[in-house]
Short mmCIF file of C-alpha atoms (C1' of nucleotides) in Angstrom, two decimals:
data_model
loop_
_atom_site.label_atom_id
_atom_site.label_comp_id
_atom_site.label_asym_id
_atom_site.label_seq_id
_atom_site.Cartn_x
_atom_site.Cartn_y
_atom_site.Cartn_z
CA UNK A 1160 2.68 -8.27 10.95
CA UNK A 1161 3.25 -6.11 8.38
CA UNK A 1162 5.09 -7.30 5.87
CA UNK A 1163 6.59 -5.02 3.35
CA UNK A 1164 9.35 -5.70 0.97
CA UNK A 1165 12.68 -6.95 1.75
CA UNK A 1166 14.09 -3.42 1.51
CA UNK A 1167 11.09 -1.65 3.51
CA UNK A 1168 11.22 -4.23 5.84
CA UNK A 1169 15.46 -3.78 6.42
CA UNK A 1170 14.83 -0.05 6.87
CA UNK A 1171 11.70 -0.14 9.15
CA UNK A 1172 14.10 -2.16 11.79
CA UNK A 1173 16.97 0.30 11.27
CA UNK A 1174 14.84 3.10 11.59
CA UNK A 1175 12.68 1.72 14.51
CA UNK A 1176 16.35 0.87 16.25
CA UNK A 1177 17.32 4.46 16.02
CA UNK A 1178 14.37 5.76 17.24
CA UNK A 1179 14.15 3.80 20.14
CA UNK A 1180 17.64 3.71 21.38
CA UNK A 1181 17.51 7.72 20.74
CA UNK A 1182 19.80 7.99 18.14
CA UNK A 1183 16.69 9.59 16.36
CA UNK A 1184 15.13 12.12 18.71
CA UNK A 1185 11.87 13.37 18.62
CA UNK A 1186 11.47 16.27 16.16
CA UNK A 1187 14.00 15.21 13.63
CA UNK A 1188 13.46 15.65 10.08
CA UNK A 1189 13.06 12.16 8.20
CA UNK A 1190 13.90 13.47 4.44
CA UNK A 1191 13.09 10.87 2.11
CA UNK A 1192 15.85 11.65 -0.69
CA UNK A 1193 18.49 11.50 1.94
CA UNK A 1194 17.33 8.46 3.27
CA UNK A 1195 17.22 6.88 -0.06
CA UNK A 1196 20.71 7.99 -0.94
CA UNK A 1197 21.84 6.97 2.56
CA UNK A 1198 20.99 3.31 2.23
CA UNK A 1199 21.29 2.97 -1.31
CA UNK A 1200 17.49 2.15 -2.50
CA UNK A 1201 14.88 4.40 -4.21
CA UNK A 1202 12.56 6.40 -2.61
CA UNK A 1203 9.93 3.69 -2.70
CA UNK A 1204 11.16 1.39 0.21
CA UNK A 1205 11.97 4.18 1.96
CA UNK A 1206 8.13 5.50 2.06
CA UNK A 1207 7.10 2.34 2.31
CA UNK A 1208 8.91 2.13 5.40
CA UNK A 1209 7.67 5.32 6.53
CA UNK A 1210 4.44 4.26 6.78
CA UNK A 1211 4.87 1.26 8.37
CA UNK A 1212 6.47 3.33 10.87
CA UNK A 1213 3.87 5.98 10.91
CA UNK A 1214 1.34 3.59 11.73
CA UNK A 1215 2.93 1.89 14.49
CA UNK A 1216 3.18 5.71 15.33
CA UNK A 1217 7.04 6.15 15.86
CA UNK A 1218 7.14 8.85 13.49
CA UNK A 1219 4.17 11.59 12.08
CA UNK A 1220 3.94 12.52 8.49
CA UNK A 1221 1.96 15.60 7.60
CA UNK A 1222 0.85 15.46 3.89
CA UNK A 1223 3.21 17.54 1.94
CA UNK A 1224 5.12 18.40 4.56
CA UNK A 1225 7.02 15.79 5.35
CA UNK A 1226 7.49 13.17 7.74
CA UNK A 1227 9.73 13.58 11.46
CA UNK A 1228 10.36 11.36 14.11
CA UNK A 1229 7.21 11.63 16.59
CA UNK A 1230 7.41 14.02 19.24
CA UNK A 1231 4.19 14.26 21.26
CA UNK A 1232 2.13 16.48 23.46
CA UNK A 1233 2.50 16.88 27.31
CA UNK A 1234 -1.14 15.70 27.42
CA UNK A 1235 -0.24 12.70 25.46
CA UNK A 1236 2.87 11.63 26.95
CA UNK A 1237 0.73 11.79 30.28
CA UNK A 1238 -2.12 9.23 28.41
CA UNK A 1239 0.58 6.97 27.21
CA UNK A 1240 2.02 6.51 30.30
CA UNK A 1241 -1.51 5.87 32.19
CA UNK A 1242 -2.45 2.97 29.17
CA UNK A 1243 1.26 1.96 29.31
CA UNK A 1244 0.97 1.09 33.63
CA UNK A 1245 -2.22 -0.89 32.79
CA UNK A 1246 -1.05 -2.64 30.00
CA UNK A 1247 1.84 -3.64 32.20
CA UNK A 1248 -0.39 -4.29 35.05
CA UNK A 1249 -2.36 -6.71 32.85
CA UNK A 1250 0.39 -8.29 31.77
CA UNK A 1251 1.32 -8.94 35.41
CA UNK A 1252 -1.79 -9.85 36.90
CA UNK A 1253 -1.83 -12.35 33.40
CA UNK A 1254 2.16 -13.29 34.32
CA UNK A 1255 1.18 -13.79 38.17
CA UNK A 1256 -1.78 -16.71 37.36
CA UNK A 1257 0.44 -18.09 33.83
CA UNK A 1258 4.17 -18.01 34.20
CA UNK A 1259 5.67 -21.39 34.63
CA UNK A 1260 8.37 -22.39 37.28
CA UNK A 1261 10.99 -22.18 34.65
CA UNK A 1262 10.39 -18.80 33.36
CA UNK A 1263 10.11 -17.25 36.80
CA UNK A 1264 13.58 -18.87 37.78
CA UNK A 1265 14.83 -17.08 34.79
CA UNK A 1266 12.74 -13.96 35.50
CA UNK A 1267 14.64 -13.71 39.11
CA UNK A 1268 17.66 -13.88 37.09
CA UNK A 1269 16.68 -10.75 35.15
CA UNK A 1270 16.38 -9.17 38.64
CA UNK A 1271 19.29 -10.10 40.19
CA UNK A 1272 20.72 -8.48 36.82
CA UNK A 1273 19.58 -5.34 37.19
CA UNK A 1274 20.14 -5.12 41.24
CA UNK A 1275 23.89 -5.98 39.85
CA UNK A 1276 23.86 -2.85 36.87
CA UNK A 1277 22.20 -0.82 39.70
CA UNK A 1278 25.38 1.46 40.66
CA UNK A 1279 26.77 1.07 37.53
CA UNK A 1280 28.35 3.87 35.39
CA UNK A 1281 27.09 3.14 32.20
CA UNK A 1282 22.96 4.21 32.70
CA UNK A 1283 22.23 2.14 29.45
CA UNK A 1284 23.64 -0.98 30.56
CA UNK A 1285 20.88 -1.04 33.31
CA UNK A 1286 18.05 0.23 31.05
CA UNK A 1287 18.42 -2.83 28.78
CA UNK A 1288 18.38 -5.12 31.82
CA UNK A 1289 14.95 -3.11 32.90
CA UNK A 1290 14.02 -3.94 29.18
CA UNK A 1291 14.34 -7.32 29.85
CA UNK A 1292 13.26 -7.66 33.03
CA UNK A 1293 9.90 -6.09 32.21
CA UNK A 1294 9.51 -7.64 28.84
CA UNK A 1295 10.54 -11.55 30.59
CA UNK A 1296 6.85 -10.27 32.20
CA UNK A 1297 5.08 -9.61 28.89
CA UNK A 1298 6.24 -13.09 27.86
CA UNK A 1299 4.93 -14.23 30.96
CA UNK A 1300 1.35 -13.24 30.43
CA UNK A 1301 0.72 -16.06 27.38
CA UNK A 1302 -1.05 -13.75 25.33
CA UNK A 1303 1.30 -12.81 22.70
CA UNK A 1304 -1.49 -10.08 21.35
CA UNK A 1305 -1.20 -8.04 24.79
CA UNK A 1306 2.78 -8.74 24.48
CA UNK A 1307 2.68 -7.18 21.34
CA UNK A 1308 0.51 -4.44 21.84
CA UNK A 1309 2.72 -4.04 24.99
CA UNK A 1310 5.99 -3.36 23.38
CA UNK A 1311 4.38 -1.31 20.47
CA UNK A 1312 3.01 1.54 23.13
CA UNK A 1313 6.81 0.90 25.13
CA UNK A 1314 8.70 1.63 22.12
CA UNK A 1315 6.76 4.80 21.34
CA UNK A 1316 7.35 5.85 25.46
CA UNK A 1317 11.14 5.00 24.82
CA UNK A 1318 12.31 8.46 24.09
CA UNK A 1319 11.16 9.77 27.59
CA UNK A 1320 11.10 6.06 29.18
CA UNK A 1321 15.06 6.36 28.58
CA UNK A 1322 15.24 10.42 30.46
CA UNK A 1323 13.79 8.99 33.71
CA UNK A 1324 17.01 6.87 34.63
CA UNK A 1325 19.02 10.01 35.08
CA UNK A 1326 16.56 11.19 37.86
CA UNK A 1327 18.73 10.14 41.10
CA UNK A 1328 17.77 7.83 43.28
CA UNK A 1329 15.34 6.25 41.08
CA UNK A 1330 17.12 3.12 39.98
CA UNK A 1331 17.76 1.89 43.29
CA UNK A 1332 13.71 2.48 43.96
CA UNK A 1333 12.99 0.94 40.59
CA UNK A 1334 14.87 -2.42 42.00
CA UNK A 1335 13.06 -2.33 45.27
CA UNK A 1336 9.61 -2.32 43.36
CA UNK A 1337 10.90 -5.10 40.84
CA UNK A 1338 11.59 -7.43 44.20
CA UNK A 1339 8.31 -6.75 45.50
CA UNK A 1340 6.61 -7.40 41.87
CA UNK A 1341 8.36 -10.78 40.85
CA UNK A 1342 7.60 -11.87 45.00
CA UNK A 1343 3.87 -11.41 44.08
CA UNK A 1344 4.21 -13.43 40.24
CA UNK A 1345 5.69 -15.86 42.31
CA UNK A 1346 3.56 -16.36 44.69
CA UNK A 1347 0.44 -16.31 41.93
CA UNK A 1348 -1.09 -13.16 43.61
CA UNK A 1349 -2.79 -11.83 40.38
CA UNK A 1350 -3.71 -8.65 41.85
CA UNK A 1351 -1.46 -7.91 43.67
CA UNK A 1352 1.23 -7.84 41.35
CA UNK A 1353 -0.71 -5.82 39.02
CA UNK A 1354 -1.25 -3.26 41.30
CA UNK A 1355 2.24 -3.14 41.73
CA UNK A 1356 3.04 -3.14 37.88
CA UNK A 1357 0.68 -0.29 37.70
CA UNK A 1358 2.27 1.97 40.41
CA UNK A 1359 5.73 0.90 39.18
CA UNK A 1360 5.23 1.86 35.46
CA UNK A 1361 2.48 5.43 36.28
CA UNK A 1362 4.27 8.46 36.45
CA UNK A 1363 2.10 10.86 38.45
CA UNK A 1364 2.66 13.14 40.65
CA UNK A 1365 6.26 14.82 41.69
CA UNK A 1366 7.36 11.76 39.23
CA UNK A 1367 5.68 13.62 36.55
CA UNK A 1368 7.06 17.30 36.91
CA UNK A 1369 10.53 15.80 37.64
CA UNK A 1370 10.65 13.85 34.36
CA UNK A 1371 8.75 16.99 32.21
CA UNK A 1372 11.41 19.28 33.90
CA UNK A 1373 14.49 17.17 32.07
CA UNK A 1374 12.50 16.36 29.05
CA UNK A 1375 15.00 18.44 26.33
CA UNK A 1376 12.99 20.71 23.70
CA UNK A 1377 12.01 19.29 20.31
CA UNK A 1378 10.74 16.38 22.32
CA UNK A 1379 7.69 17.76 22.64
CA UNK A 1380 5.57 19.30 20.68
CA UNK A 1381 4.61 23.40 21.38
CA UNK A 1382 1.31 23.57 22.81
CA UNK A 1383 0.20 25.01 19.33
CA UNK A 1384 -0.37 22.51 17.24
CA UNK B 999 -1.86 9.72 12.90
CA UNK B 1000 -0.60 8.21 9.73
CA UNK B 1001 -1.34 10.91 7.19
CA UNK B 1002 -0.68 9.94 3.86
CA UNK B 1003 -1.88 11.57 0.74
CA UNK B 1004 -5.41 12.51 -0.09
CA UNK B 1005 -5.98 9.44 -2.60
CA UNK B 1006 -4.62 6.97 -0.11
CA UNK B 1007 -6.40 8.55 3.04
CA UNK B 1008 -9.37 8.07 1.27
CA UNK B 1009 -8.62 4.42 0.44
CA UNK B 1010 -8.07 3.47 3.62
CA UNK B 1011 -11.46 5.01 5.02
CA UNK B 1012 -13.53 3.61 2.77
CA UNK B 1013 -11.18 -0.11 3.33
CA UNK B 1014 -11.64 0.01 6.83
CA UNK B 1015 -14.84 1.23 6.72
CA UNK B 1016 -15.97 -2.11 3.86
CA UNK B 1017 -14.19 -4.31 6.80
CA UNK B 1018 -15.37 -3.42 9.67
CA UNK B 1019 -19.28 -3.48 8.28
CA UNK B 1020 -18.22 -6.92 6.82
CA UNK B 1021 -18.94 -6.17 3.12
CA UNK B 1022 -14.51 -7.56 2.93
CA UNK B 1023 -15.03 -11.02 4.97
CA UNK B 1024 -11.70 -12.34 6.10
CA UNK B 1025 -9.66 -13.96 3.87
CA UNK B 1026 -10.83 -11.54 0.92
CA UNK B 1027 -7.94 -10.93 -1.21
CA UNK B 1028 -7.43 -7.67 -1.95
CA UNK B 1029 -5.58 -7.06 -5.35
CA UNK B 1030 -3.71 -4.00 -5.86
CA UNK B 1031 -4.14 -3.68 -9.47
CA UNK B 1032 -8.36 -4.73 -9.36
CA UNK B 1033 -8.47 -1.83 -6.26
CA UNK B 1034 -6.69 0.58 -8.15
CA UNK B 1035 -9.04 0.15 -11.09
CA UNK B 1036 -11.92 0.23 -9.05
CA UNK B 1037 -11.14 3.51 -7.73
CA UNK B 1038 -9.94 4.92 -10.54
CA UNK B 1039 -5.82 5.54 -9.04
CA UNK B 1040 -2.59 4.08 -9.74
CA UNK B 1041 -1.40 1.18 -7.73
CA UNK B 1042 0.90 3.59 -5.40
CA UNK B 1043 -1.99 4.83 -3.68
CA UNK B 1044 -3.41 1.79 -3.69
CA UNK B 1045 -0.38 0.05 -1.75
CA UNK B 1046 0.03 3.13 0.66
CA UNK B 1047 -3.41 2.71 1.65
CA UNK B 1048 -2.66 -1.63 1.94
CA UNK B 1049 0.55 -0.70 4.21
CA UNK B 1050 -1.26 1.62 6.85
CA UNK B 1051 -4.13 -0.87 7.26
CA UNK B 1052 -1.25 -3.67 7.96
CA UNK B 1053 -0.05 -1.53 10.18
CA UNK B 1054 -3.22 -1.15 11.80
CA UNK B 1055 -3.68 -5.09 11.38
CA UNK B 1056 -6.82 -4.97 9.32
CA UNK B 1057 -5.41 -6.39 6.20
CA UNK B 1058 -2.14 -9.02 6.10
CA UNK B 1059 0.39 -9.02 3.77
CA UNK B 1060 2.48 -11.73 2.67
CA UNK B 1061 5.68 -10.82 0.85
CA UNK B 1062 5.07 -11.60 -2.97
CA UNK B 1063 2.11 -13.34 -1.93
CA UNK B 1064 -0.43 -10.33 -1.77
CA UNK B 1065 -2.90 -8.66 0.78
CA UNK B 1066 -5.81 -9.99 2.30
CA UNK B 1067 -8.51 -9.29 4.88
CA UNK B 1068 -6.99 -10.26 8.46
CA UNK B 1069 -8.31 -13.35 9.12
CA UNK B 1070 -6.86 -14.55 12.65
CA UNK B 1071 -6.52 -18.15 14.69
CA UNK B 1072 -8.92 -19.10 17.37
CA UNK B 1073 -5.90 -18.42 19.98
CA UNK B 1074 -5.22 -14.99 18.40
CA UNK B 1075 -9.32 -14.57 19.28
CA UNK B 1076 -9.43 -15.15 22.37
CA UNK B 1077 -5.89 -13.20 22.88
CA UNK B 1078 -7.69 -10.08 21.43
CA UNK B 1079 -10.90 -10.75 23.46
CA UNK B 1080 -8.56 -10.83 26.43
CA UNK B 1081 -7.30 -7.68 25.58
CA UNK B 1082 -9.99 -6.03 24.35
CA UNK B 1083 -12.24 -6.65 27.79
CA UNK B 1084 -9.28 -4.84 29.59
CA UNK B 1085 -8.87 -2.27 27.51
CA UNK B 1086 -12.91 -1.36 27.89
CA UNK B 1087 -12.90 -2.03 31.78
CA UNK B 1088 -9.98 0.71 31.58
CA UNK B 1089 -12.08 2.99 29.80
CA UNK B 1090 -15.40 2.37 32.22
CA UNK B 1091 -13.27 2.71 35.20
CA UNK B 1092 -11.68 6.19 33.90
CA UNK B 1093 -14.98 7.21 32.93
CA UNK B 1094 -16.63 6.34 36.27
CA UNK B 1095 -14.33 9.35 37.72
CA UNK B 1096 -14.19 11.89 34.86
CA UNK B 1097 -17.33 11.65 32.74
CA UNK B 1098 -19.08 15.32 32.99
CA UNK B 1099 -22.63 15.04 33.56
CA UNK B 1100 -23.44 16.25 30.74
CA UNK B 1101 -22.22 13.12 29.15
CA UNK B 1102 -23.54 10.79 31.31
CA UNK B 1103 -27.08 12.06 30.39
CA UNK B 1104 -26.00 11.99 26.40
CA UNK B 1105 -24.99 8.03 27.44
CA UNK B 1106 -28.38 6.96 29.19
CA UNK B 1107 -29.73 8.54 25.99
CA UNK B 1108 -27.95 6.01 24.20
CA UNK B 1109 -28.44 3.23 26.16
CA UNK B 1110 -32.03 3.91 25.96
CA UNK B 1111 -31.67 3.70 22.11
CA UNK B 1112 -30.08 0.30 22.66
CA UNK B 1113 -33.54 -0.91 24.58
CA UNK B 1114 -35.28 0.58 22.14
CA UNK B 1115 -33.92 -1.37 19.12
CA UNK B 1116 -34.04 -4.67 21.43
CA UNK B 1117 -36.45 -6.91 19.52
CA UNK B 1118 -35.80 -4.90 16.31
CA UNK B 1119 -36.02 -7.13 13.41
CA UNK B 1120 -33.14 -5.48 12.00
CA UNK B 1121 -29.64 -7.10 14.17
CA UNK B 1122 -27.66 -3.95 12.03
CA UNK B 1123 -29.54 -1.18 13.58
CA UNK B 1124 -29.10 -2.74 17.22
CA UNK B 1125 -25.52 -3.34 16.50
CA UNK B 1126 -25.08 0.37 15.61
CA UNK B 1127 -26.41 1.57 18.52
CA UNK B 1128 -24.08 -0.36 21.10
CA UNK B 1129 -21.37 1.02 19.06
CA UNK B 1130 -22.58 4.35 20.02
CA UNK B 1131 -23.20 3.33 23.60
CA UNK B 1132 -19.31 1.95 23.61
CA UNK B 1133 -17.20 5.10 22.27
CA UNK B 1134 -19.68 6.99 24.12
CA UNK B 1135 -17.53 5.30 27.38
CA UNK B 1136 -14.31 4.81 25.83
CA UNK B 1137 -14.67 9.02 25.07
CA UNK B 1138 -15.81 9.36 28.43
CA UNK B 1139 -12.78 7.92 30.02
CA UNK B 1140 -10.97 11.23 28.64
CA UNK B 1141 -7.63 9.56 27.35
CA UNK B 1142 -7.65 10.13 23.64
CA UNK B 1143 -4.38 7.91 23.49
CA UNK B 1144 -6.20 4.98 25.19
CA UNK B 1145 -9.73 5.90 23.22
CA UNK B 1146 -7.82 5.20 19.87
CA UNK B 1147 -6.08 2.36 20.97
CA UNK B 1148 -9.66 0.57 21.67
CA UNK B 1149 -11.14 1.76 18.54
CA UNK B 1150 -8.25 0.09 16.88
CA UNK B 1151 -8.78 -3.22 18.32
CA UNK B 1152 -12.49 -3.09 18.15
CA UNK B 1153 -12.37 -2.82 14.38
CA UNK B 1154 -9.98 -5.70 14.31
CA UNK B 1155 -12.31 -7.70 16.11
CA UNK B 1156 -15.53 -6.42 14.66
CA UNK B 1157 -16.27 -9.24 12.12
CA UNK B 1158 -16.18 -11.51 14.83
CA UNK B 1159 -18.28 -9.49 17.22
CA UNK B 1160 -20.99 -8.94 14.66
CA UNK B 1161 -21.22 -12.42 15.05
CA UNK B 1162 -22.20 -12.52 18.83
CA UNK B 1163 -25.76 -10.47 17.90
CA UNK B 1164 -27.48 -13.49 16.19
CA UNK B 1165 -26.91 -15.52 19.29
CA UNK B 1166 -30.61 -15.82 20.64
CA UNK B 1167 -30.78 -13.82 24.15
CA UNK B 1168 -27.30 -12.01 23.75
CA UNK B 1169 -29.21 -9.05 22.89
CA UNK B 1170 -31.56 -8.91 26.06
CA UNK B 1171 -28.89 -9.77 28.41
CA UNK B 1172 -26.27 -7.19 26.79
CA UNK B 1173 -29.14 -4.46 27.77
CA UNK B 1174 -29.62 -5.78 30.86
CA UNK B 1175 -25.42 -5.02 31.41
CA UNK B 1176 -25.92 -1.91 30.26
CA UNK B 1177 -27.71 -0.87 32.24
CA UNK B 1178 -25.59 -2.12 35.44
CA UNK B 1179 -22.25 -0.33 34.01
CA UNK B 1180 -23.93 2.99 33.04
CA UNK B 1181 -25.35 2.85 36.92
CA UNK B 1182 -21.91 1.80 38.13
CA UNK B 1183 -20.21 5.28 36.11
CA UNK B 1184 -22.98 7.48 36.88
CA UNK B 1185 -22.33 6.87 40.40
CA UNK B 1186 -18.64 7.11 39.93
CA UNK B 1187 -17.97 3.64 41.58
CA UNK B 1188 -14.83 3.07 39.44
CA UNK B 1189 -13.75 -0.32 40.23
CA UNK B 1190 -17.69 -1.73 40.17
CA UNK B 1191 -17.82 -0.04 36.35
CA UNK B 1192 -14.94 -1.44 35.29
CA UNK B 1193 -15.34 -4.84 36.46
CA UNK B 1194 -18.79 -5.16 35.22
CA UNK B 1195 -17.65 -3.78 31.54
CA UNK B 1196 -14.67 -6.26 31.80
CA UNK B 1197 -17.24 -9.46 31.94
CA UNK B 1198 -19.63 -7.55 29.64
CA UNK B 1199 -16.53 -7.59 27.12
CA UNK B 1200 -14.80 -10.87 28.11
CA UNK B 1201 -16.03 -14.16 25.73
CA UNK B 1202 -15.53 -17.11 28.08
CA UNK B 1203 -16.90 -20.89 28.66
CA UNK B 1204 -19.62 -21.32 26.95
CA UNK B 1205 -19.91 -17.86 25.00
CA UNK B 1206 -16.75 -18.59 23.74
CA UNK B 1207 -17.81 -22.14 22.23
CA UNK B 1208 -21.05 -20.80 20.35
CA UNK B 1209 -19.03 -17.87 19.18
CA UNK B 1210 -16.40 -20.42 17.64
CA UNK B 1211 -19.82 -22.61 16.17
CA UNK B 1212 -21.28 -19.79 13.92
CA UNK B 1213 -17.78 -18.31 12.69
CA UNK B 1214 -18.12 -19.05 9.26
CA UNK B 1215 -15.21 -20.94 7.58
CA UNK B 1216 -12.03 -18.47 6.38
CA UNK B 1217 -12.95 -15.96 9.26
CA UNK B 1218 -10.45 -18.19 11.01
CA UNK B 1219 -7.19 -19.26 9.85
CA UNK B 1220 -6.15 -23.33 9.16
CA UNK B 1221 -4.06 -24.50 11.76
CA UNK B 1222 -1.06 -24.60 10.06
CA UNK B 1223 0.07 -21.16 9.15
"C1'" DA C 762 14.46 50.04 6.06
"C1'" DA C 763 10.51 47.10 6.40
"C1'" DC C 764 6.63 44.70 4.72
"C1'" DG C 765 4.19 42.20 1.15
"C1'" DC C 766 3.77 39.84 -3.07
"C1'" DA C 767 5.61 37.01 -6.75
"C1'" DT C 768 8.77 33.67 -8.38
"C1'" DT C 769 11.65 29.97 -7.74
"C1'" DT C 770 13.11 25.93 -5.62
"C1'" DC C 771 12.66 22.04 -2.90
"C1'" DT C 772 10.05 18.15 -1.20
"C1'" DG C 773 6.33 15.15 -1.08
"C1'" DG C 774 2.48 12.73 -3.88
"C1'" DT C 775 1.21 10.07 -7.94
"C1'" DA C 776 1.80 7.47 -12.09
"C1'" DT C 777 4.16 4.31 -14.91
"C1'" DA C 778 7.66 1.22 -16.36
"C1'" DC C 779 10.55 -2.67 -15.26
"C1'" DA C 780 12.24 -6.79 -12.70
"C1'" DA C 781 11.68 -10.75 -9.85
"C1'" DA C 782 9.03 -14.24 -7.72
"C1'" DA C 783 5.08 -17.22 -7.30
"C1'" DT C 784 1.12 -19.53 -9.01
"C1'" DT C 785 -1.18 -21.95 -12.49
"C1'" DG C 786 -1.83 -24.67 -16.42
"C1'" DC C 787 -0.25 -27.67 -19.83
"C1'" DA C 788 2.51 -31.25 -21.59
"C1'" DT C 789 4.97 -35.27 -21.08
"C1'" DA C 790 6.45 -39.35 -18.85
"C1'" DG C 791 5.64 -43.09 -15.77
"C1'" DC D 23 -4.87 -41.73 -15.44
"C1'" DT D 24 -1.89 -39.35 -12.42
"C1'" DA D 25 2.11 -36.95 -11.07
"C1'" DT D 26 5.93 -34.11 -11.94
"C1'" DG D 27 8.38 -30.52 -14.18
"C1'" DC D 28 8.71 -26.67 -17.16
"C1'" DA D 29 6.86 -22.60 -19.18
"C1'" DA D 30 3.75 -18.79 -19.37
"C1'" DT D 31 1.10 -15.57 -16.96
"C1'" DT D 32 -0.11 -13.02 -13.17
"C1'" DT D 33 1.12 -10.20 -9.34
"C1'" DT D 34 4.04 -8.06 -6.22
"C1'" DG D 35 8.38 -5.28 -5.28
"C1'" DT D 36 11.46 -1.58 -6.85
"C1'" DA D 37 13.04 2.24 -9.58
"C1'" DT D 38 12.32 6.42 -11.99
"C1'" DA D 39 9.99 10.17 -14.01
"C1'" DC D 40 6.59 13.67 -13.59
"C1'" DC D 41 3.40 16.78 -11.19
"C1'" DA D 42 1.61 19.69 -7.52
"C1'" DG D 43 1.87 22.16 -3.37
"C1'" DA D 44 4.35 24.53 0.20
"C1'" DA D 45 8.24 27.11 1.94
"C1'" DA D 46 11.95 30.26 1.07
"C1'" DT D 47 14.00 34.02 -1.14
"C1'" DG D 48 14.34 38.18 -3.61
"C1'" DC D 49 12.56 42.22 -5.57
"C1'" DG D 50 9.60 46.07 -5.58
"C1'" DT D 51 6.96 49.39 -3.27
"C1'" DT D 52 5.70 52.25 0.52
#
DNA sequence: AACGCATTTCTGGTATACAAAATTGCATAG
DNA sequence: CTATGCAATTTTGTATACCAGAAATGCGTT
């Protein structure tokens, strides 16, 4: 897609790893001397990068005031999530009336995966079986424009995605809904398994007070902005 | 969103802006020192301005092989038609349930100004006005996230739908949709709205095949890539 | 002691210079 | 006459130097 130099192109995977598996949080300063020094290039790459970044939309730069890792507003982590459920939902309706035998025999696998991770200690090692499990869907819908799109909006989510785990008593309700999801792909009901998707992947109601109420500060922005 | 510097903010407004009204056809090569003569910067600028609109997909970049105009395969077409139907129906069916009043008079307004231009010797004019008529829905569905997302692929895929206008009867049959979704919103029937603006959107069967007949040659990519 | 203004410093924005890679054209050989 | 290979030129990728604007700090005044 876009296709920077070999440097800028090193650093905008490094940097989009960090962000996404939270080693970057939301708010942090992205200082491009340091950056430079830190992986050994000038600061060229390194803005380069930057932007890359910036337009995919994983981090902000204000003009002369630097650039930090995204944080967003309550209003639109609330938007993201609605287009995130019905990009997933397409991409299950898509998967439900597309997916080939094969890939939904590995797809089950993915689930029985996660049922496994599902009391497990480690909270990350079930995340990245969700990951997979949901993007084994993506795949699934044959349009590899809607995939990408997909995992673009996902990996700007991740931040918060990531917090909802630690809410109890979700995992085990996540794995429920994945059952009832890949029965419907299976069985080629295209709406149904959107529908689904959608209800799965929406956070509204209690969902969305409990997940603002453990969302740490600098993750969002202040209302003044 | 990606806020670069003045020079390059401007360079990308007035890029986009040459690509989506088709003055840059895909497959126009776009050289970095030529542009930054033209406009009277240095080739930073210049490049800043080439990276955000490859991040936006509007121009492609091959390393050490330059920038050009995003020109796309037929399967990457119809994946972004897909998409792009979806991604409208989502905005008709939000704006069925939240679009004030107010709006929805501003919008029958508009679609008025559609008929209007209907036989209009000039295709531009009528084009412009169903542009209007569109963001007047996709603001309407009251999700800034998802009403940027849309723009963004509707100015990826406006070369091609320029195209659809000089198809004889499009124009009298896209009014007579028009009409059908705005009745659909204004009487909040969700589902019904975003249905209709889903096959309004969609190219398929034969639309598809006389779009494909009057793309003109390096508006698509060769097979090989 | 506190507030405001000026100066300094730090960081981002732009320009230019340099290096590396790819394309193109010419020359030579088959 | 054509094809292949080498060289020259063009163009992108990277580094560095310079400039401008914004934030921070310190001094003076009230």
């Amino acid at each position: 897609m876009a296709q920077n130099g070999k440097l800028a192109a090193d650093l905008v995977q490094k940097l989009e790893r960090d962000i996404v598996t939270g080693i970057l949080k939301p708010g942090d300063k992205l200082d491009e001397r340091s950056l430079s020094e830190r992986f050994g290039v000038s600061r060229t790459p390194v803005r380069e990068a930057l932007q890359t970044l910036a337009g995919s939309g994983l981090v902000a730069t204000m003009p002369r005031r630097g650039t930090i890792v995204a944080s967003i507003t309550v209003a639109e982590l609330i938007e993201m999530f609605e287009v995130m459920a019905e990009l997933e939902a397409m991409c299950a309706r898509l998967a439900a009336r597309r997916m080939p035998r094969a890939d939904i025999e590995n797809l089950i696998a993915l689930s029985e995966e996660c049922s496994a991770l599902q009391g497990h200690a480690d909270a990350d090692a079930y995340y990245e079986a969700n990951v997979r499990f949901h993007e084994a869907i993506y795949a699934g819908c044959r349009n590899s424009f809607l995939e990408r799109q997909t995992k673009n909006v996902r990996n700007r989510l991740a931040p918060y995605r990531r917090l909802q785990l630690h809410r109890p008593g979700r995992v085990k309700k996540s794995n429920n809904e994945h059952a009832e999801i890949l029965s419907a792909i299976s069985n080629g009901e295209a709406d149904v398994a959107g529908k689904l998707m959608q209800q799965h992947v929406a956070v509204q109601g209690e969902a969305l007070n409990d997940l603002l109420a453990i969302v740490p500060r600098g993750y969002l922005e202040p209302l003044a902005s």
